[in-house]
Amino acid sequence: MGIYVNPGNISFQEAINSKIYVDKSELIPYTNSVIRTQQKNLCVSRPRRFGKSMAADMLVAYYSRGCDSGRLFSGLKAEEDASFMGHLNRHNVIRWDVQRFVESKSGYDRFIDDIEDRVIRDLKREFPECGDFPEGSRLKTVLDEIYGQTGQGFVFIIDEWDCVFRLAKERKEVQREYLDFLRGLFKGAEYVDLAYMTGILPIKKYGEHSALNIFDEYSMTEPKGLGDYFGFTGEEVRGQCGRHGVDYGEMERWYDGYLIGRSHIYNPKSVADALLWKEFRSYWTGTETYEALKVYIERDFDGLKEAVVGMLGGRPCRIRPERFQNDMTTFGAKDDVLTLLVHLGYLSYDRETGEASIPNLEITQEFLNVVDSPQWGGLTEALNRSEELLRSTWAMDGEAVAAGMSAIHSETASLLKYNNENSLTCTVLMAYYSAKAYYMNPIMELPSGKGFADVVYLPKRDTGRPALVVELKWNKSARGAIAQIRDRQYASWIQGYTGDILLVGISYDKKSKEHTCTIEAWRKEEDNL
């Protein structure tokens, strides 16, 4: 058993013995299915605390000849698969964590040499029959020689593969040398049984092309078939809540919301902490910092802050993740920043709609920490008005709602470039920010009746609140907005869903810079007119 070659299973054993453990061993039948195939090179990118390292530890424990792990896998799901026994502890494994080699700036210039030297040292001990290798031999040369003499291949498991791009952000020459090292190590190499890399970022692109195109990527925007193997599913979280006596509804509100493929996924570290400590709060700051988010969402890209405001109010933002260059310095537009935030775990991404959104209450708290600053032009003050404005809406007090809208407009004028209906929509979303406690996420341009309602808020179960159908007008009257709702029967679609419905017409006059609001109750018999 070595440190880097055929390591032991102690890390996976610690995971199994932990107070919170969720079986993710179904990953193993998939990795078994791609060994020695053209799909044998995998790169899995997920945010911090999403179980990447635990999965890597599990694969080491399963494949490594340096340990006997049958007992650890007893009763786990992978054991039921027909391929399980055929690969259990029958492979040579090479495993390293890149971050351990680049923990200081002084390590950037020689970390590749350090990796090669240490792995070769272990290989010499593991394969003494292959003779001594000349001083200064490259790792790929040594592996070619071992494979040529023994016919034995290797399973490579590389954790934090991308930390060079995160820590040495400006060192382009270091990044290129590193990619050249990985390309040389894996491309066309007969000694590779399986290559499995994990990180936060997908593989770095130069222009529109990947520098390591031999790898299949499984990312937050392209999870393919591995979505359920990283993070906890709703079913898994519900089961853990039952075992530990924790309210599943609150767990869902705080930590659900990552849509990976078609699966709703929870951040496992946050769920585990909430289960252990019986306290719902943001555990994000344990590994991520306020500055990490702040530095990106305060970048000067047109529409970026407006997008953040909209997402805080519950409106998803359409992005184009394919343009992102998979690093932390190359940004040409707001889409690049928002795509990075998806990979960092600050946003969720829905592939079917192409939209990003803030996933849950935990991450919302992190955004609120950032926007509580002068650079965000009174956004916090605007959001703080929301509860009062929402109650004025329920009371059908149009004057109070209009006054609240005007105050929010004044406080956030520097953010929204107030000259179109989109900015008016953002104001409404901020105004009804507190609706999250009582309503599902707002539905934008809901197809209803004979047209599209601008914004619809549908109440959550058992809240006893009315649905809100909101129509916005720019340089037109609020009463005209109400007339449009009635004429086009915007409320008809949701009549069967809920009881009371309020029709809310909001207008903004560019000349007078004033808002007006009219609120009326919708009667069920109107649907039959």
XYZ file of C-alpha atoms in Angstrom:
529
model
C 0.000 0.000 0.000
C 1.403 3.374 -1.015
C 0.497 7.026 -0.558
C -0.255 7.676 -4.225
C -0.113 4.194 -5.781
C -2.596 1.595 -4.525
C -3.592 3.582 -1.439
C -5.786 2.250 1.370
C -9.433 2.767 2.213
C -9.255 4.732 5.470
C -10.959 7.853 4.036
C -13.975 5.899 2.786
C -14.102 3.967 6.042
C -14.400 7.267 7.926
C -17.277 8.302 5.644
C -19.102 5.014 6.263
C -18.647 5.423 10.025
C -19.930 9.014 10.083
C -23.218 9.951 11.762
C -24.667 10.996 8.396
C -23.937 8.695 5.479
C -25.950 8.339 2.275
C -25.126 5.462 -0.062
C -23.885 6.775 -3.410
C -22.212 3.550 -4.474
C -24.435 3.237 -7.566
C -21.741 5.302 -9.253
C -19.562 2.188 -9.251
C -21.576 0.122 -11.768
C -21.329 3.072 -14.159
C -17.558 3.471 -13.817
C -17.194 -0.305 -14.197
C -19.163 -0.109 -17.449
C -16.706 2.352 -19.030
C -13.410 0.715 -17.998
C -11.267 0.128 -21.074
C -13.795 1.814 -23.373
C -13.735 5.089 -25.271
C -15.748 6.567 -22.383
C -13.114 5.673 -19.783
C -12.027 9.300 -19.203
C -14.455 11.132 -16.891
C -14.303 14.659 -15.486
C -16.942 15.404 -12.832
C -17.308 19.047 -11.779
C -19.508 20.080 -8.861
C -19.426 22.922 -6.306
C -17.669 22.557 -2.989
C -19.361 20.317 -0.447
C -21.218 18.270 -3.070
C -19.572 14.949 -2.250
C -16.901 14.872 -4.973
C -14.057 13.862 -2.655
C -16.193 11.270 -0.882
C -16.988 9.678 -4.252
C -13.288 9.695 -5.132
C -12.464 8.060 -1.776
C -15.130 5.426 -2.479
C -13.651 4.607 -5.891
C -10.169 4.324 -4.387
C -11.476 1.947 -1.716
C -13.263 -0.115 -4.346
C -10.607 -0.422 -7.045
C -7.294 -0.276 -5.144
C -5.220 -3.426 -4.776
C -3.722 -1.805 -1.707
C -6.661 -2.711 0.533
C -9.453 -5.213 1.187
C -12.758 -3.330 1.120
C -15.360 -6.080 0.820
C -16.608 -5.460 4.370
C -17.026 -1.710 3.767
C -19.289 -2.279 0.775
C -21.400 -4.955 2.451
C -25.050 -3.961 2.125
C -24.424 -1.022 -0.196
C -26.280 -0.716 -3.503
C -23.234 -1.372 -5.695
C -22.852 -4.843 -4.215
C -26.041 -5.919 -6.012
C -24.590 -5.195 -9.460
C -23.249 -8.105 -11.512
C -19.964 -6.302 -12.183
C -19.180 -5.606 -8.528
C -17.006 -8.595 -7.589
C -15.123 -8.561 -10.881
C -13.400 -5.252 -10.088
C -13.371 -5.155 -6.267
C -9.753 -4.379 -5.234
C -8.390 -5.739 -8.509
C -6.904 -2.623 -10.095
C -3.742 -0.609 -9.683
C -4.882 2.829 -8.562
C -2.988 6.120 -8.794
C -4.625 8.863 -6.776
C -3.565 12.434 -5.966
C -5.177 15.651 -4.801
C -3.794 18.543 -6.869
C -4.548 21.125 -4.196
C -1.979 19.566 -1.859
C 0.691 20.406 -4.410
C -0.281 24.046 -5.017
C -1.131 25.283 -1.527
C 1.356 28.153 -1.835
C 2.382 30.445 -4.690
C 5.884 29.050 -4.514
C 4.489 25.681 -5.554
C 3.042 26.841 -8.884
C 6.312 26.533 -10.778
C 7.195 23.003 -9.707
C 4.001 21.246 -8.639
C 3.967 19.058 -11.785
C 7.497 17.861 -11.028
C 6.451 17.157 -7.437
C 3.476 15.070 -8.573
C 5.617 13.050 -10.973
C 8.451 12.526 -8.476
C 6.189 11.284 -5.689
C 4.113 8.991 -7.876
C 7.237 7.527 -9.514
C 8.731 6.919 -6.050
C 5.652 4.861 -5.136
C 5.703 3.038 -8.474
C 9.293 1.928 -7.897
C 8.268 0.359 -4.585
C 5.140 -1.220 -6.048
C 6.852 -2.648 -9.163
C 10.426 -3.502 -8.175
C 10.544 -6.181 -10.853
C 10.463 -3.482 -13.531
C 13.924 -2.286 -12.541
C 15.143 1.190 -11.685
C 14.089 4.130 -13.790
C 16.582 6.797 -14.868
C 16.684 9.989 -12.825
C 14.435 12.624 -14.363
C 12.119 10.129 -16.066
C 8.658 11.474 -16.872
C 5.649 9.771 -15.313
C 4.120 8.764 -18.632
C 7.428 7.116 -19.643
C 7.539 5.112 -16.412
C 3.903 4.023 -16.810
C 4.532 2.968 -20.418
C 7.473 0.848 -19.243
C 5.496 -0.813 -16.431
C 2.598 -1.551 -18.745
C 4.940 -2.925 -21.379
C 6.576 -5.300 -18.893
C 3.555 -6.383 -16.849
C 0.498 -5.717 -19.016
C -1.137 -4.100 -15.972
C -3.080 -0.885 -16.425
C -4.061 1.806 -13.934
C -7.128 3.546 -12.590
C -6.362 7.261 -12.140
C -8.342 9.221 -9.569
C -7.449 12.917 -9.453
C -9.204 15.206 -6.973
C -9.391 19.030 -7.234
C -7.999 18.761 -10.742
C -8.933 22.401 -11.517
C -7.508 24.172 -8.472
C -4.661 25.544 -10.640
C -7.245 27.631 -12.515
C -8.817 28.788 -9.254
C -5.672 29.541 -7.248
C -3.254 30.608 -9.986
C -5.888 32.650 -11.826
C -3.466 34.943 -13.630
C -0.703 32.418 -14.353
C -1.658 31.457 -17.907
C 1.686 29.808 -18.603
C 1.277 27.575 -15.535
C -2.227 26.615 -16.627
C -1.116 25.722 -20.142
C 1.802 23.652 -18.864
C -0.574 21.802 -16.548
C -3.030 21.029 -19.363
C -0.139 19.838 -21.523
C 0.922 17.514 -18.673
C -2.564 15.997 -18.384
C -2.927 15.670 -22.147
C 0.408 13.910 -22.416
C -0.432 11.623 -19.496
C -3.795 10.430 -20.807
C -4.149 10.935 -24.544
C -3.609 7.652 -26.395
C -2.171 5.986 -23.264
C -2.680 2.203 -23.251
C -1.960 2.010 -19.524
C -5.204 3.826 -18.636
C -8.007 1.533 -17.439
C -10.043 4.461 -16.135
C -9.334 8.155 -15.534
C -11.649 9.923 -13.088
C -11.100 13.608 -12.282
C -13.122 15.840 -9.987
C -13.175 19.609 -9.599
C -15.386 22.669 -9.443
C -14.831 23.948 -12.989
C -15.280 22.018 -16.233
C -12.188 21.533 -18.360
C -10.618 24.783 -19.496
C -11.364 25.845 -23.061
C -9.204 27.946 -25.331
C -11.517 29.643 -27.795
C -14.392 27.228 -28.350
C -12.346 24.045 -27.937
C -11.431 21.971 -24.906
C -7.769 21.393 -24.236
C -8.605 17.858 -23.008
C -11.202 16.658 -25.458
C -10.611 13.000 -24.565
C -12.621 13.507 -21.356
C -16.381 13.203 -21.089
C -17.589 15.998 -18.812
C -20.317 15.761 -16.178
C -20.936 19.263 -14.885
C -23.638 21.418 -13.268
C -24.772 22.489 -16.741
C -24.173 19.109 -18.461
C -24.724 16.410 -15.780
C -25.609 13.673 -18.275
C -26.443 10.474 -16.376
C -24.543 11.189 -13.153
C -26.833 13.813 -11.610
C -28.050 11.682 -8.687
C -24.595 10.474 -7.600
C -23.462 13.839 -6.228
C -25.625 15.674 -3.731
C -28.635 14.244 -1.904
C -31.934 13.565 -3.646
C -35.249 14.600 -2.105
C -36.043 10.976 -1.257
C -32.693 10.566 0.502
C -33.155 13.784 2.484
C -36.682 12.832 3.491
C -35.389 9.503 4.810
C -32.609 11.155 6.793
C -35.051 13.693 8.262
C -37.232 10.845 9.479
C -34.282 9.094 11.120
C -33.037 12.228 12.851
C -36.356 13.833 13.765
C -35.933 16.920 11.577
C -38.697 18.813 9.742
C -38.437 17.891 6.057
C -40.450 20.946 4.965
C -37.904 23.310 6.484
C -35.030 21.261 5.073
C -36.610 21.602 1.633
C -37.085 25.353 2.001
C -33.504 25.953 3.111
C -31.478 23.561 0.982
C -33.465 22.236 -2.017
C -33.349 23.875 -5.415
C -30.366 22.582 -7.399
C -31.791 21.155 -10.612
C -29.161 18.799 -12.016
C -30.549 17.242 -15.148
C -34.059 16.262 -14.106
C -33.192 15.694 -10.457
C -33.709 18.067 -7.556
C -30.494 17.875 -5.545
C -29.598 19.155 -2.087
C -26.161 20.315 -0.989
C -25.097 17.318 1.163
C -22.831 19.220 3.559
C -25.545 21.723 4.462
C -28.112 18.956 4.930
C -25.712 16.938 7.096
C -24.953 19.970 9.278
C -28.653 20.747 9.696
C -29.348 17.120 10.638
C -26.509 17.048 13.145
C -27.074 20.410 14.808
C -30.878 20.571 14.434
C -30.585 24.166 13.264
C -31.627 25.655 9.924
C -29.286 28.399 8.742
C -26.706 29.102 6.073
C -23.750 26.755 6.460
C -22.274 28.071 3.227
C -19.892 30.444 4.962
C -18.083 27.475 6.447
C -16.267 26.919 3.147
C -17.162 29.884 0.946
C -16.728 33.545 1.756
C -18.740 36.694 1.289
C -15.962 38.069 -0.924
C -16.118 35.072 -3.288
C -19.627 36.018 -4.402
C -19.203 39.771 -4.066
C -16.287 39.971 -6.486
C -18.319 38.438 -9.310
C -21.792 39.971 -9.010
C -20.370 43.475 -8.708
C -18.639 43.269 -12.084
C -19.542 46.037 -14.520
C -21.489 44.096 -17.137
C -24.678 45.507 -18.582
C -27.713 43.771 -17.109
C -25.801 41.796 -14.449
C -27.106 43.630 -11.398
C -30.589 43.739 -12.880
C -30.431 39.969 -13.330
C -29.394 39.536 -9.687
C -32.275 41.754 -8.559
C -34.701 39.721 -10.642
C -33.401 36.414 -9.275
C -33.691 37.667 -5.690
C -37.315 38.382 -6.525
C -37.783 34.871 -7.908
C -37.401 35.499 -11.647
C -34.976 33.101 -13.394
C -32.431 34.552 -15.800
C -31.743 33.026 -19.203
C -28.035 32.336 -19.782
C -25.801 30.786 -22.457
C -23.336 28.558 -20.561
C -21.656 27.257 -23.718
C -19.760 30.553 -24.085
C -18.059 30.245 -20.708
C -14.322 29.570 -20.990
C -14.207 27.498 -17.768
C -11.868 29.722 -15.810
C -12.247 32.501 -13.254
C -10.762 35.384 -15.220
C -12.157 35.297 -18.779
C -15.429 37.239 -18.709
C -16.958 38.948 -21.708
C -20.568 39.362 -20.604
C -22.948 38.782 -17.721
C -23.637 35.243 -18.977
C -20.027 34.291 -18.237
C -20.327 35.515 -14.642
C -23.666 33.807 -14.080
C -22.384 30.544 -15.574
C -19.422 30.620 -13.198
C -21.843 31.111 -10.300
C -23.700 27.989 -11.461
C -20.485 25.974 -11.264
C -19.630 27.495 -7.878
C -23.056 26.519 -6.532
C -24.468 30.010 -6.069
C -27.023 29.448 -8.842
C -29.005 26.504 -10.137
C -29.401 25.848 -13.869
C -32.381 24.349 -15.685
C -31.186 22.837 -18.977
C -34.705 22.556 -20.392
C -35.417 26.285 -20.072
C -31.818 27.557 -20.224
C -32.418 29.574 -17.057
C -30.393 30.191 -13.911
C -31.927 30.969 -10.517
C -31.027 31.278 -6.847
C -31.688 27.752 -5.573
C -32.823 28.125 -1.970
C -32.987 30.175 1.220
C -29.419 29.323 2.236
C -27.939 30.816 -0.926
C -30.392 33.719 -0.832
C -28.839 34.650 2.523
C -25.417 34.802 0.882
C -26.706 37.111 -1.861
C -28.383 39.331 0.726
C -25.069 39.642 2.593
C -23.463 40.975 -0.584
C -26.186 43.407 -1.671
C -26.276 45.019 1.774
C -23.683 47.570 0.649
C -23.557 51.045 -0.959
C -22.678 49.578 -4.366
C -26.177 48.094 -4.508
C -27.964 51.426 -4.255
C -30.412 50.827 -1.437
C -31.503 47.351 -2.515
C -31.583 46.124 1.083
C -33.842 49.005 2.084
C -36.105 48.192 -0.858
C -36.346 44.529 0.122
C -37.083 45.484 3.719
C -40.183 47.335 2.531
C -41.539 44.196 0.958
C -43.512 42.734 3.871
C -45.403 45.976 4.448
C -46.128 46.354 0.740
C -47.368 42.763 0.516
C -49.782 43.338 3.391
C -51.027 46.508 1.704
C -51.742 44.412 -1.378
C -53.775 41.902 0.630
C -55.657 44.851 2.154
C -56.325 46.118 -1.407
C -54.775 49.485 -0.505
C -53.656 50.657 -3.951
C -52.376 54.019 -2.736
C -50.082 52.386 -0.176
C -48.779 49.939 -2.777
C -48.108 52.786 -5.241
C -46.255 54.733 -2.538
C -44.175 51.689 -1.691
C -43.337 51.112 -5.351
C -42.260 54.747 -5.718
C -39.991 54.468 -2.674
C -38.392 51.277 -4.022
C -37.917 52.925 -7.410
C -36.188 55.886 -5.770
C -33.923 53.660 -3.673
C -32.805 51.498 -6.586
C -32.753 53.983 -9.492
C -28.992 53.600 -9.882
C -29.363 49.827 -10.348
C -32.191 49.472 -12.814
C -31.734 52.163 -15.491
C -35.415 52.908 -15.122
C -36.553 53.375 -18.706
C -38.528 50.313 -19.718
C -41.049 47.713 -18.616
C -38.296 45.268 -17.664
C -37.133 47.667 -14.955
C -40.727 48.020 -13.782
C -40.893 44.216 -13.539
C -37.726 44.197 -11.419
C -39.261 46.792 -9.116
C -42.343 44.622 -8.678
C -40.202 41.550 -7.935
C -38.305 43.475 -5.262
C -41.544 44.865 -3.882
C -42.947 41.358 -3.475
C -39.718 39.769 -2.281
C -41.389 38.759 1.017
C -43.939 36.789 -0.982
C -41.481 33.865 -0.863
C -42.806 32.997 2.586
C -46.364 32.589 1.287
C -46.096 31.983 -2.464
C -44.282 29.795 -4.919
C -41.794 31.462 -7.256
C -43.526 34.062 -9.442
C -44.610 32.917 -12.885
C -43.597 35.388 -15.559
C -45.852 35.914 -18.584
C -48.203 33.099 -17.641
C -50.241 32.020 -20.695
C -53.783 32.576 -19.500
C -57.136 33.317 -21.098
C -56.503 35.294 -24.287
C -52.952 36.438 -23.594
C -50.128 36.491 -21.052
C -50.341 37.777 -17.474
C -47.134 39.698 -16.603
C -46.556 38.205 -13.152
C -48.600 35.630 -11.234
C -48.041 34.598 -7.615
C -49.645 31.288 -6.663
C -49.971 30.668 -2.903
C -48.308 27.729 -1.198
C -50.545 25.145 0.389
C -52.207 26.016 3.686
C -51.112 29.678 3.693
C -54.631 31.013 3.225
C -53.387 33.795 0.956
C -54.990 34.979 -2.292
C -53.359 34.417 -5.660
C -52.045 37.615 -7.238
C -52.396 38.369 -10.951
C -50.212 41.406 -11.693
C -50.362 43.437 -14.900
C -47.800 46.200 -15.533
C -48.228 49.294 -17.664
C -45.641 51.809 -18.856
C -47.031 55.307 -19.426
C -50.574 53.915 -19.225
C -53.138 53.705 -16.445
C -53.363 51.131 -13.666
C -57.113 50.887 -14.306
C -56.305 50.016 -17.893
C -54.151 47.181 -16.591
C -57.094 45.839 -14.557
C -59.371 46.135 -17.592
C -56.881 44.115 -19.629
C -56.759 41.368 -16.986
C -60.551 41.121 -17.036
C -60.963 41.450 -20.783
C -58.383 38.789 -21.573
C -59.452 36.539 -18.694
C -55.955 36.241 -17.220
C -57.396 34.857 -13.972
C -59.238 32.003 -15.667
C -56.261 29.646 -15.766
C -55.765 29.648 -11.989
C -59.427 29.725 -10.932
C -59.450 25.994 -10.263
C -56.173 26.148 -8.368
C -57.021 28.537 -5.575
C -59.896 30.386 -3.951
C -59.435 34.143 -3.697
C -57.655 36.010 -6.467
C -56.551 39.628 -6.430
C -56.043 41.560 -9.665
C -53.204 44.066 -9.297
C -52.682 46.784 -11.919
C -49.443 48.781 -11.566
C -48.356 51.608 -13.840
C -45.436 54.013 -14.093
C -45.635 57.401 -15.775
C -42.273 58.427 -17.180
C -43.088 62.145 -17.227
C -44.419 62.486 -13.695
C -42.174 59.648 -12.401
C -45.100 58.381 -10.367
C -46.563 54.943 -9.812
C -50.256 54.208 -9.537
C -51.880 50.994 -8.416
C -55.407 49.600 -8.602
C -56.351 46.374 -6.807
C -59.612 44.512 -7.266
C -60.961 41.126 -6.259
C -61.773 38.666 -8.994
C -65.131 36.903 -8.790
C -65.488 33.311 -9.913
C -68.556 34.059 -12.006
C -66.419 36.293 -14.249
C -64.847 33.214 -15.741
C -68.173 32.299 -17.286
C -68.869 35.693 -18.851
